[in-house]
Amino acid sequence: MSKPKVGFYWCASCGGCEEAVVDLATDILSVVAAVDIVFWPCAMDFKRSDVEAMADGEMAVCFINGAIRSTEQEEMAHLLRRKAQLIVAFGSCAHTGGIPGLANFYDREGVLQAAYGNAFSTVNPEGTRPATTVHVPEGELELPELYDNVKTLAQTVPVDYYLPGCPPPVALIVNAVNAILEGKLPPAGSVLAPDTAMCHDCDRKASKPDKPVIKEFKRPHQILIDPELCMLAQGLLCLGPETRSGCDSACIKGNMPCTGCQGPVSRVRDYGAKALSALASSLDANDDAEITTALADIADPAGTFYRYSLPASLLYRRLRPNGGSQK
Amino acid sequence: MSEPFEPRIVAFFCNWCTYTAADLAGTSRMTYAPNIRVVRIMCSGRLDPQFVLAALREGADGVLIGGCHPGDCHYQEGNYKALRRFTLLKTMLAQMGIEDERVRLEWIAASEGDKVQKVTNEMVEQIRKLGPLHLEAIPVPATAVACGEKGEA
């Protein structure tokens, strides 16, 4: 019997998800023994034409990481969707937009202006910008176009499963691969991680306050973090209460509050609104002025609560001043 | 398109104070702008900020939240909780480019039918001036694909 064919691809991502595959360490040997990797441009020499030559549905599964924000990524997502029986959105960016999704606070012009103009480290006296066509001695090259918005993978093509995390924890990857190989997959559309909140298996759960106790919000650099006490009890913005578990609370074990990369549990529709709700209600203040002062210490609520999920939020992006929209 | 813009406002009123006030406004035959759709919730503290965003996403041009005056909450502290969430939500909405007037919190006691009238009329006029809220559509996958089961995200 021939081995199931597997592909990996990256879109708007940092490469951390590819690292996570490498982090499988020796486990990767059993994966390689059980499957045929037929496409993984980050690690091996595969071309788009190799994928185009495949029959529809030839790959058993394709793991795609990264958000979608260019014509090339969109085309690849559609192509891989056609060639693979299962598409797994791999990591926060593919799942909910991730860090690249924060570009939805701006637009293409703002992003390009920052990167090719205003950035402190940019020297670009001629104002060169990325172009979709470039002339070279051999002729004219066509290059991908950057979108005005960042999309999640599921906003681009139908997605079968989601592996959350920035990057997905090794244990979840191993579980997912085994479930696929053994044909023991949950219903389509599932997130392949436990559906419990981070707090549920957090070592510090016992000290989690059941009443609003935060007098003042703190940022990690402002205090010496107690390594045993619940982060919320210390006034830190820990997003554990609404975040899906499955990462063995790695950040909290490293004495840093959860920033929510694993995305929401299934009962949460809008991650940011829920995170905001949980934190605001933990504030121990009833007076209008006191509340305003304490909450002003949260420097960037939208960026903090939608750090990994702005494109997947109910508002999707920041409103444009003129109300107009572009691709 | 020739029809003039009529704001659509979703109001979340607490059962004990503001909803009763709205009832009072009705039984007292006070007239006010018909642009609000009232959802009765047991307490303003029950208002999940997700409700506000969902209302805006589903086509509301504004959201009005009504609760008991500070100190009057039927459940002691629910309205303080609402105030904390609302305060942070307003900061976040401003970052998202949503105008201040579109989401409003008011304390309205059961006896203040006239305040329901005043606040509603005021808000409708403010939003009429702002115009409709145009949220950008959430993209949906362009094509259905033959292979693989399709699930809800």
XYZ file of C-alpha atoms in Angstrom:
480
model
C 0.000 0.000 0.000
C 1.384 3.393 -0.892
C 1.947 5.859 1.921
C -0.397 8.840 2.272
C 0.981 11.977 0.656
C 1.433 15.043 2.785
C 2.237 18.673 1.981
C 3.311 21.685 4.028
C 3.039 25.230 2.817
C 3.561 28.691 4.239
C 1.772 31.917 3.467
C 2.057 35.131 5.521
C 4.015 33.688 8.421
C 7.358 34.002 10.160
C 8.664 30.472 9.672
C 8.023 29.531 13.298
C 5.430 26.973 12.226
C 8.039 25.252 10.070
C 10.277 25.241 13.135
C 7.501 23.558 15.061
C 7.563 20.690 12.563
C 11.315 20.406 13.090
C 10.674 20.517 16.848
C 9.016 17.128 16.459
C 12.669 16.006 16.793
C 12.915 12.227 16.623
C 9.139 11.935 16.307
C 9.532 13.300 12.804
C 11.184 9.991 11.838
C 8.004 8.066 12.516
C 6.056 10.683 10.568
C 8.427 10.409 7.625
C 8.207 6.612 7.833
C 4.433 6.712 7.701
C 3.885 9.354 5.013
C 5.340 10.654 1.792
C 6.165 14.343 1.957
C 5.375 15.570 -1.530
C 5.515 19.318 -1.013
C 7.435 21.387 1.561
C 9.180 24.278 -0.143
C 10.675 25.618 3.078
C 12.663 22.449 3.697
C 12.973 20.648 0.371
C 13.182 21.492 -3.281
C 9.622 21.451 -4.535
C 8.095 23.771 -7.078
C 4.597 24.941 -7.716
C 4.645 22.947 -10.954
C 5.044 19.771 -8.857
C 1.752 20.543 -7.163
C 0.086 21.491 -10.425
C 1.102 18.103 -11.852
C -0.709 16.242 -9.063
C -4.175 14.818 -9.540
C -6.979 16.509 -7.639
C -7.139 15.119 -4.110
C -3.816 13.343 -4.529
C -2.457 14.622 -1.222
C -4.122 13.081 1.812
C -3.536 16.235 3.796
C -1.871 19.599 3.383
C -0.863 21.701 6.376
C -0.937 25.400 5.538
C 0.465 27.977 7.907
C 0.329 31.752 7.642
C -2.368 34.279 6.909
C -3.475 35.219 3.387
C -2.499 38.686 2.248
C -1.236 38.426 -1.318
C -2.398 37.141 -4.689
C 0.264 34.422 -4.598
C -0.873 33.115 -1.208
C -4.489 33.122 -2.349
C -3.629 31.199 -5.528
C -1.570 28.649 -3.599
C -4.335 28.161 -1.049
C -6.817 27.429 -3.845
C -4.394 25.142 -5.649
C -3.559 23.166 -2.508
C -7.228 22.960 -1.571
C -7.851 21.276 -4.909
C -4.953 18.858 -4.588
C -5.479 17.828 -0.958
C -8.305 15.851 0.595
C -7.818 17.592 3.919
C -6.628 21.114 4.594
C -5.357 21.827 8.077
C -4.912 25.481 9.037
C -1.647 25.239 10.926
C -0.881 27.840 13.581
C -2.419 31.127 14.709
C -1.952 33.016 11.438
C -3.808 30.478 9.319
C -6.336 29.874 12.113
C -7.241 33.423 13.183
C -4.928 35.805 11.312
C -2.084 35.900 13.811
C 0.485 38.663 14.066
C 0.263 39.565 10.331
C -3.458 40.057 10.972
C -2.616 43.152 13.002
C -2.138 44.850 9.624
C -5.945 45.074 9.586
C -5.529 48.063 11.899
C -4.034 49.781 8.846
C -4.326 49.359 5.101
C -1.923 48.553 2.291
C -0.891 52.174 1.847
C -0.178 52.562 5.562
C 1.780 49.314 5.687
C 3.872 50.212 2.628
C 4.451 53.729 3.887
C 5.781 52.355 7.151
C 7.972 49.673 5.595
C 9.280 51.583 2.564
C 9.197 55.120 3.920
C 8.809 56.122 7.527
C 10.534 53.269 9.323
C 13.588 54.409 11.259
C 15.751 51.809 9.536
C 14.515 52.529 6.003
C 16.661 54.446 3.543
C 14.713 54.777 0.323
C 15.339 58.194 -1.259
C 13.770 57.175 -4.560
C 10.640 55.977 -2.827
C 10.838 52.535 -4.421
C 7.778 50.424 -3.728
C 7.047 46.774 -4.455
C 5.683 46.484 -7.983
C 3.622 43.749 -9.586
C 5.691 43.811 -12.762
C 9.465 44.094 -12.990
C 11.618 44.388 -16.078
C 14.714 42.211 -16.165
C 17.037 41.462 -19.119
C 15.154 38.233 -19.775
C 11.808 39.985 -20.036
C 9.002 41.040 -17.743
C 8.385 39.338 -14.406
C 5.042 39.274 -12.705
C 5.139 39.486 -8.922
C 2.449 38.915 -6.277
C 0.362 41.857 -5.138
C -0.080 42.726 -1.488
C -3.705 42.864 -0.350
C -5.266 45.704 1.521
C -6.571 43.270 4.150
C -5.233 40.183 5.850
C -7.494 37.114 5.746
C -7.500 33.860 7.650
C -7.146 30.647 5.681
C -10.805 29.738 6.293
C -11.805 33.123 4.853
C -10.001 32.070 1.679
C -10.712 28.371 1.130
C -12.778 25.800 3.040
C -10.664 24.424 5.895
C -11.177 20.987 7.429
C -9.238 21.281 10.693
C -7.348 23.821 12.730
C -4.145 23.404 14.685
C -3.898 26.442 16.951
C -0.872 28.075 18.534
C 2.034 30.318 17.712
C 3.480 27.892 16.798
C 1.295 24.823 17.423
C 2.626 22.761 20.340
C 4.470 19.590 19.334
C 2.082 17.361 21.295
C -0.887 18.716 19.320
C 0.919 18.181 16.010
C 1.728 14.571 16.927
C -1.894 13.968 17.998
C -3.194 15.475 14.785
C -0.868 13.450 12.555
C -1.760 10.247 14.403
C -5.474 11.012 14.195
C -5.164 11.550 10.445
C -3.121 8.379 9.919
C -5.479 6.285 12.015
C -8.580 7.904 10.528
C -9.760 8.914 13.991
C -10.559 12.520 13.235
C -13.219 14.550 15.063
C -16.039 16.215 13.081
C -14.853 18.448 10.235
C -14.280 22.023 11.282
C -12.857 21.029 14.663
C -9.898 22.653 16.312
C -7.472 19.842 17.047
C -6.843 20.833 20.664
C -8.655 20.406 23.972
C -11.769 22.558 24.285
C -10.963 23.763 27.783
C -9.557 27.085 28.910
C -5.902 27.542 29.716
C -6.764 28.106 33.390
C -8.270 24.635 33.503
C -4.899 22.925 33.559
C -2.767 25.796 34.780
C -0.489 24.975 37.703
C -1.476 28.238 39.331
C -5.218 27.557 39.147
C -5.541 27.250 42.932
C -4.554 30.873 43.420
C -6.872 32.211 40.708
C -9.091 34.810 42.379
C -12.830 34.184 42.151
C -13.624 37.835 42.822
C -12.396 41.027 41.150
C -9.095 41.778 42.843
C -7.014 43.754 40.377
C -6.327 47.234 41.731
C -3.867 48.196 39.061
C -2.926 46.546 35.779
C 0.751 45.736 35.406
C 2.970 44.904 32.494
C 5.530 42.135 32.908
C 8.510 44.493 32.963
C 7.047 46.564 35.769
C 7.061 43.939 38.496
C 8.951 40.916 39.692
C 6.510 38.182 38.757
C 5.772 35.711 41.534
C 6.422 32.278 39.945
C 3.642 30.554 41.891
C 0.776 33.019 42.097
C -1.957 33.352 39.428
C -1.003 36.087 36.954
C -4.409 37.746 37.319
C -3.926 37.959 41.065
C -0.758 39.911 40.303
C -2.570 42.377 38.028
C -1.030 41.003 34.855
C -2.970 40.783 31.603
C -3.145 37.001 31.411
C -5.524 35.821 28.702
C -5.792 32.283 30.050
C -9.500 32.434 30.942
C -10.697 32.576 27.305
C -7.771 30.860 25.600
C -7.810 27.246 24.510
C -5.472 24.935 26.388
C -3.230 22.313 24.824
C 0.105 24.081 25.141
C 0.718 22.845 28.694
C 0.584 26.562 29.653
C 4.124 26.927 28.359
C 4.331 30.717 28.765
C 2.972 30.670 32.289
C 5.442 27.922 33.185
C 8.070 30.326 31.839
C 6.639 32.914 34.236
C 5.034 35.065 31.553
C 1.298 35.704 31.185
C -0.663 34.011 28.403
C -1.044 36.214 25.315
C -3.707 34.023 23.747
C -1.999 32.450 20.723
C -4.018 29.234 21.046
C -7.148 31.159 20.135
C -10.570 30.953 21.737
C -12.387 27.976 23.201
C -15.400 26.956 21.115
C -17.907 28.953 23.192
C -16.204 32.230 22.375
C -17.174 33.956 19.132
C -15.006 37.061 19.410
C -11.765 36.440 21.247
C -10.869 40.079 21.883
C -14.263 41.044 23.263
C -14.233 38.069 25.593
C -10.699 38.785 26.799
C -11.652 42.399 27.390
C -14.713 41.273 29.297
C -12.766 38.936 31.568
C -10.084 41.471 32.410
C -12.360 44.461 32.887
C -14.529 42.447 35.244
C -11.474 41.461 37.290
C -10.835 45.097 38.144
C -11.592 45.950 41.746
C -13.026 49.445 41.298
C -16.569 50.793 41.229
C -15.969 54.481 40.888
C -16.119 55.951 37.394
C -12.873 57.918 37.691
C -11.045 55.057 39.393
C -12.141 52.659 36.651
C -11.023 55.027 33.901
C -7.617 55.558 35.522
C -7.007 51.850 36.126
C -8.058 50.845 32.603
C -5.890 53.551 31.065
C -2.925 51.421 32.174
C -3.850 48.923 29.463
C -1.822 50.632 26.769
C -3.278 49.085 23.643
C -6.445 47.080 24.363
C -7.304 46.250 20.744
C -3.749 45.199 19.929
C -3.464 43.221 23.147
C -6.764 41.378 22.956
C -6.719 40.823 19.180
C -2.987 40.123 19.052
C -3.564 36.886 17.138
C -7.128 37.200 15.922
C -8.063 40.542 14.378
C -9.104 39.140 10.952
C -11.214 36.490 12.710
C -12.949 39.076 14.902
C -16.515 40.290 14.427
C -15.291 43.692 13.257
C -12.673 42.060 10.960
C -10.626 45.238 10.588
C -10.373 48.852 11.636
C -12.977 50.999 9.914
C -11.624 53.076 7.083
C -12.118 56.799 7.601
C -14.062 57.148 4.351
C -16.045 53.956 4.867
C -14.768 52.684 1.513
C -13.340 49.246 1.000
C -10.754 47.695 -1.227
C -9.626 44.188 -1.951
C -31.438 54.588 -2.341
C -33.729 57.619 -2.286
C -35.103 56.577 1.121
C -33.653 58.742 3.891
C -31.346 56.994 6.327
C -33.092 55.673 9.421
C -30.648 54.594 12.120
C -31.080 51.116 13.530
C -30.181 50.972 17.193
C -30.086 47.852 19.318
C -30.766 48.603 22.970
C -29.872 46.252 25.805
C -31.991 47.247 28.808
C -31.744 45.716 32.242
C -34.905 44.061 33.478
C -35.148 45.914 36.779
C -34.560 49.548 35.890
C -34.226 50.620 32.277
C -36.615 48.097 30.762
C -39.204 49.039 33.358
C -38.533 52.693 32.523
C -39.134 51.958 28.849
C -42.403 50.275 29.876
C -43.305 53.337 31.888
C -42.560 55.580 28.909
C -44.944 53.406 26.918
C -47.778 53.311 29.426
C -47.362 57.053 29.952
C -47.826 57.448 26.194
C -44.569 59.287 25.740
C -43.491 59.265 22.128
C -39.921 58.730 21.054
C -38.001 57.713 17.946
C -39.013 54.228 16.787
C -35.455 53.373 15.781
C -34.504 51.259 18.762
C -34.991 47.524 19.116
C -34.919 46.659 22.778
C -33.433 43.424 24.069
C -34.268 42.786 27.702
C -31.430 41.382 29.742
C -31.621 40.577 33.421
C -28.785 42.932 34.341
C -26.438 45.270 32.502
C -23.729 43.063 34.051
C -25.006 40.257 31.804
C -23.988 42.261 28.754
C -21.140 40.432 27.129
C -19.116 42.887 24.984
C -19.518 40.284 22.238
C -23.225 41.244 22.089
C -22.295 44.807 21.170
C -19.931 43.726 18.410
C -22.423 41.130 17.150
C -25.152 43.792 16.943
C -22.860 46.081 14.961
C -21.806 43.204 12.704
C -25.438 42.216 12.086
C -26.390 45.686 10.892
C -26.961 47.941 13.892
C -25.751 51.521 13.459
C -25.515 51.975 17.209
C -25.913 50.171 20.514
C -27.528 51.614 23.633
C -26.998 49.958 26.987
C -29.263 50.812 29.896
C -28.737 49.804 33.520
C -29.625 50.802 37.066
C -27.948 53.802 38.640
C -24.767 53.052 40.631
C -25.780 51.626 43.985
C -29.192 50.520 42.689
C -28.274 47.233 40.994
C -30.719 44.452 41.791
C -27.713 42.138 41.979
C -25.606 44.626 43.939
C -22.683 45.023 41.562
C -23.722 44.076 38.025
C -23.849 47.643 36.764
C -20.330 48.353 38.033
C -19.162 45.353 36.077
C -20.991 46.738 33.038
C -19.282 50.091 33.534
C -15.815 48.501 33.689
C -16.401 46.498 30.543
C -18.001 49.426 28.756
C -15.094 51.739 29.606
C -12.543 49.341 28.154
C -14.780 48.476 25.209
C -15.047 52.164 24.294
C -11.262 52.469 24.142
C -11.101 49.404 21.942
C -13.917 50.604 19.667
C -12.136 53.939 19.220
C -9.033 52.012 18.146
C -11.201 50.149 15.661
C -12.332 53.460 14.169
C -15.902 53.333 15.485
C -17.294 56.745 16.430
C -17.891 57.494 20.092
C -21.609 58.231 19.672
C -22.399 54.775 18.311
C -22.141 52.920 21.606
C -23.606 54.491 24.724
C -24.230 53.487 28.313
C -26.905 55.218 30.383
C -28.149 54.692 33.909
C -31.931 54.899 33.779
C -34.037 54.111 36.852
C -37.448 52.459 36.658
C -39.147 55.811 37.276
C -37.265 57.649 34.532
C -39.481 56.999 31.518
C -38.700 60.501 30.321
C -34.983 59.699 30.305
C -35.592 56.754 27.972
C -37.407 59.166 25.686
C -34.672 61.815 25.881
C -31.696 59.473 25.493
C -33.274 57.567 22.612
C -34.184 60.706 20.686
C -30.761 62.163 21.288
C -28.931 59.064 20.168
C -31.055 58.615 17.053
C -30.306 62.190 16.004
C -26.585 61.802 16.649
C -26.412 58.618 14.611
C -28.559 60.086 11.880
C -25.875 62.754 11.522
C -23.088 60.157 11.478
C -24.803 58.067 8.847
C -24.929 54.301 8.561
C -22.159 52.133 9.980
C -20.347 50.433 7.140
C -18.428 47.477 8.496
C -16.354 45.746 5.890
C -17.786 42.340 4.983
C -15.993 39.333 6.456
C -14.544 37.410 3.483
C -15.992 33.989 2.740
C -14.194 31.279 0.768
C -14.685 32.011 -2.908
C -15.179 28.459 -4.130
C -16.673 25.294 -2.792
C -14.310 22.394 -3.325
C -15.116 18.849 -4.330
C -12.810 16.912 -2.035
C -12.883 16.882 1.729
C -15.744 17.498 4.117
C -16.589 21.092 4.747
C -17.146 22.159 8.301
C -18.165 25.263 10.120
C -15.180 27.237 11.336
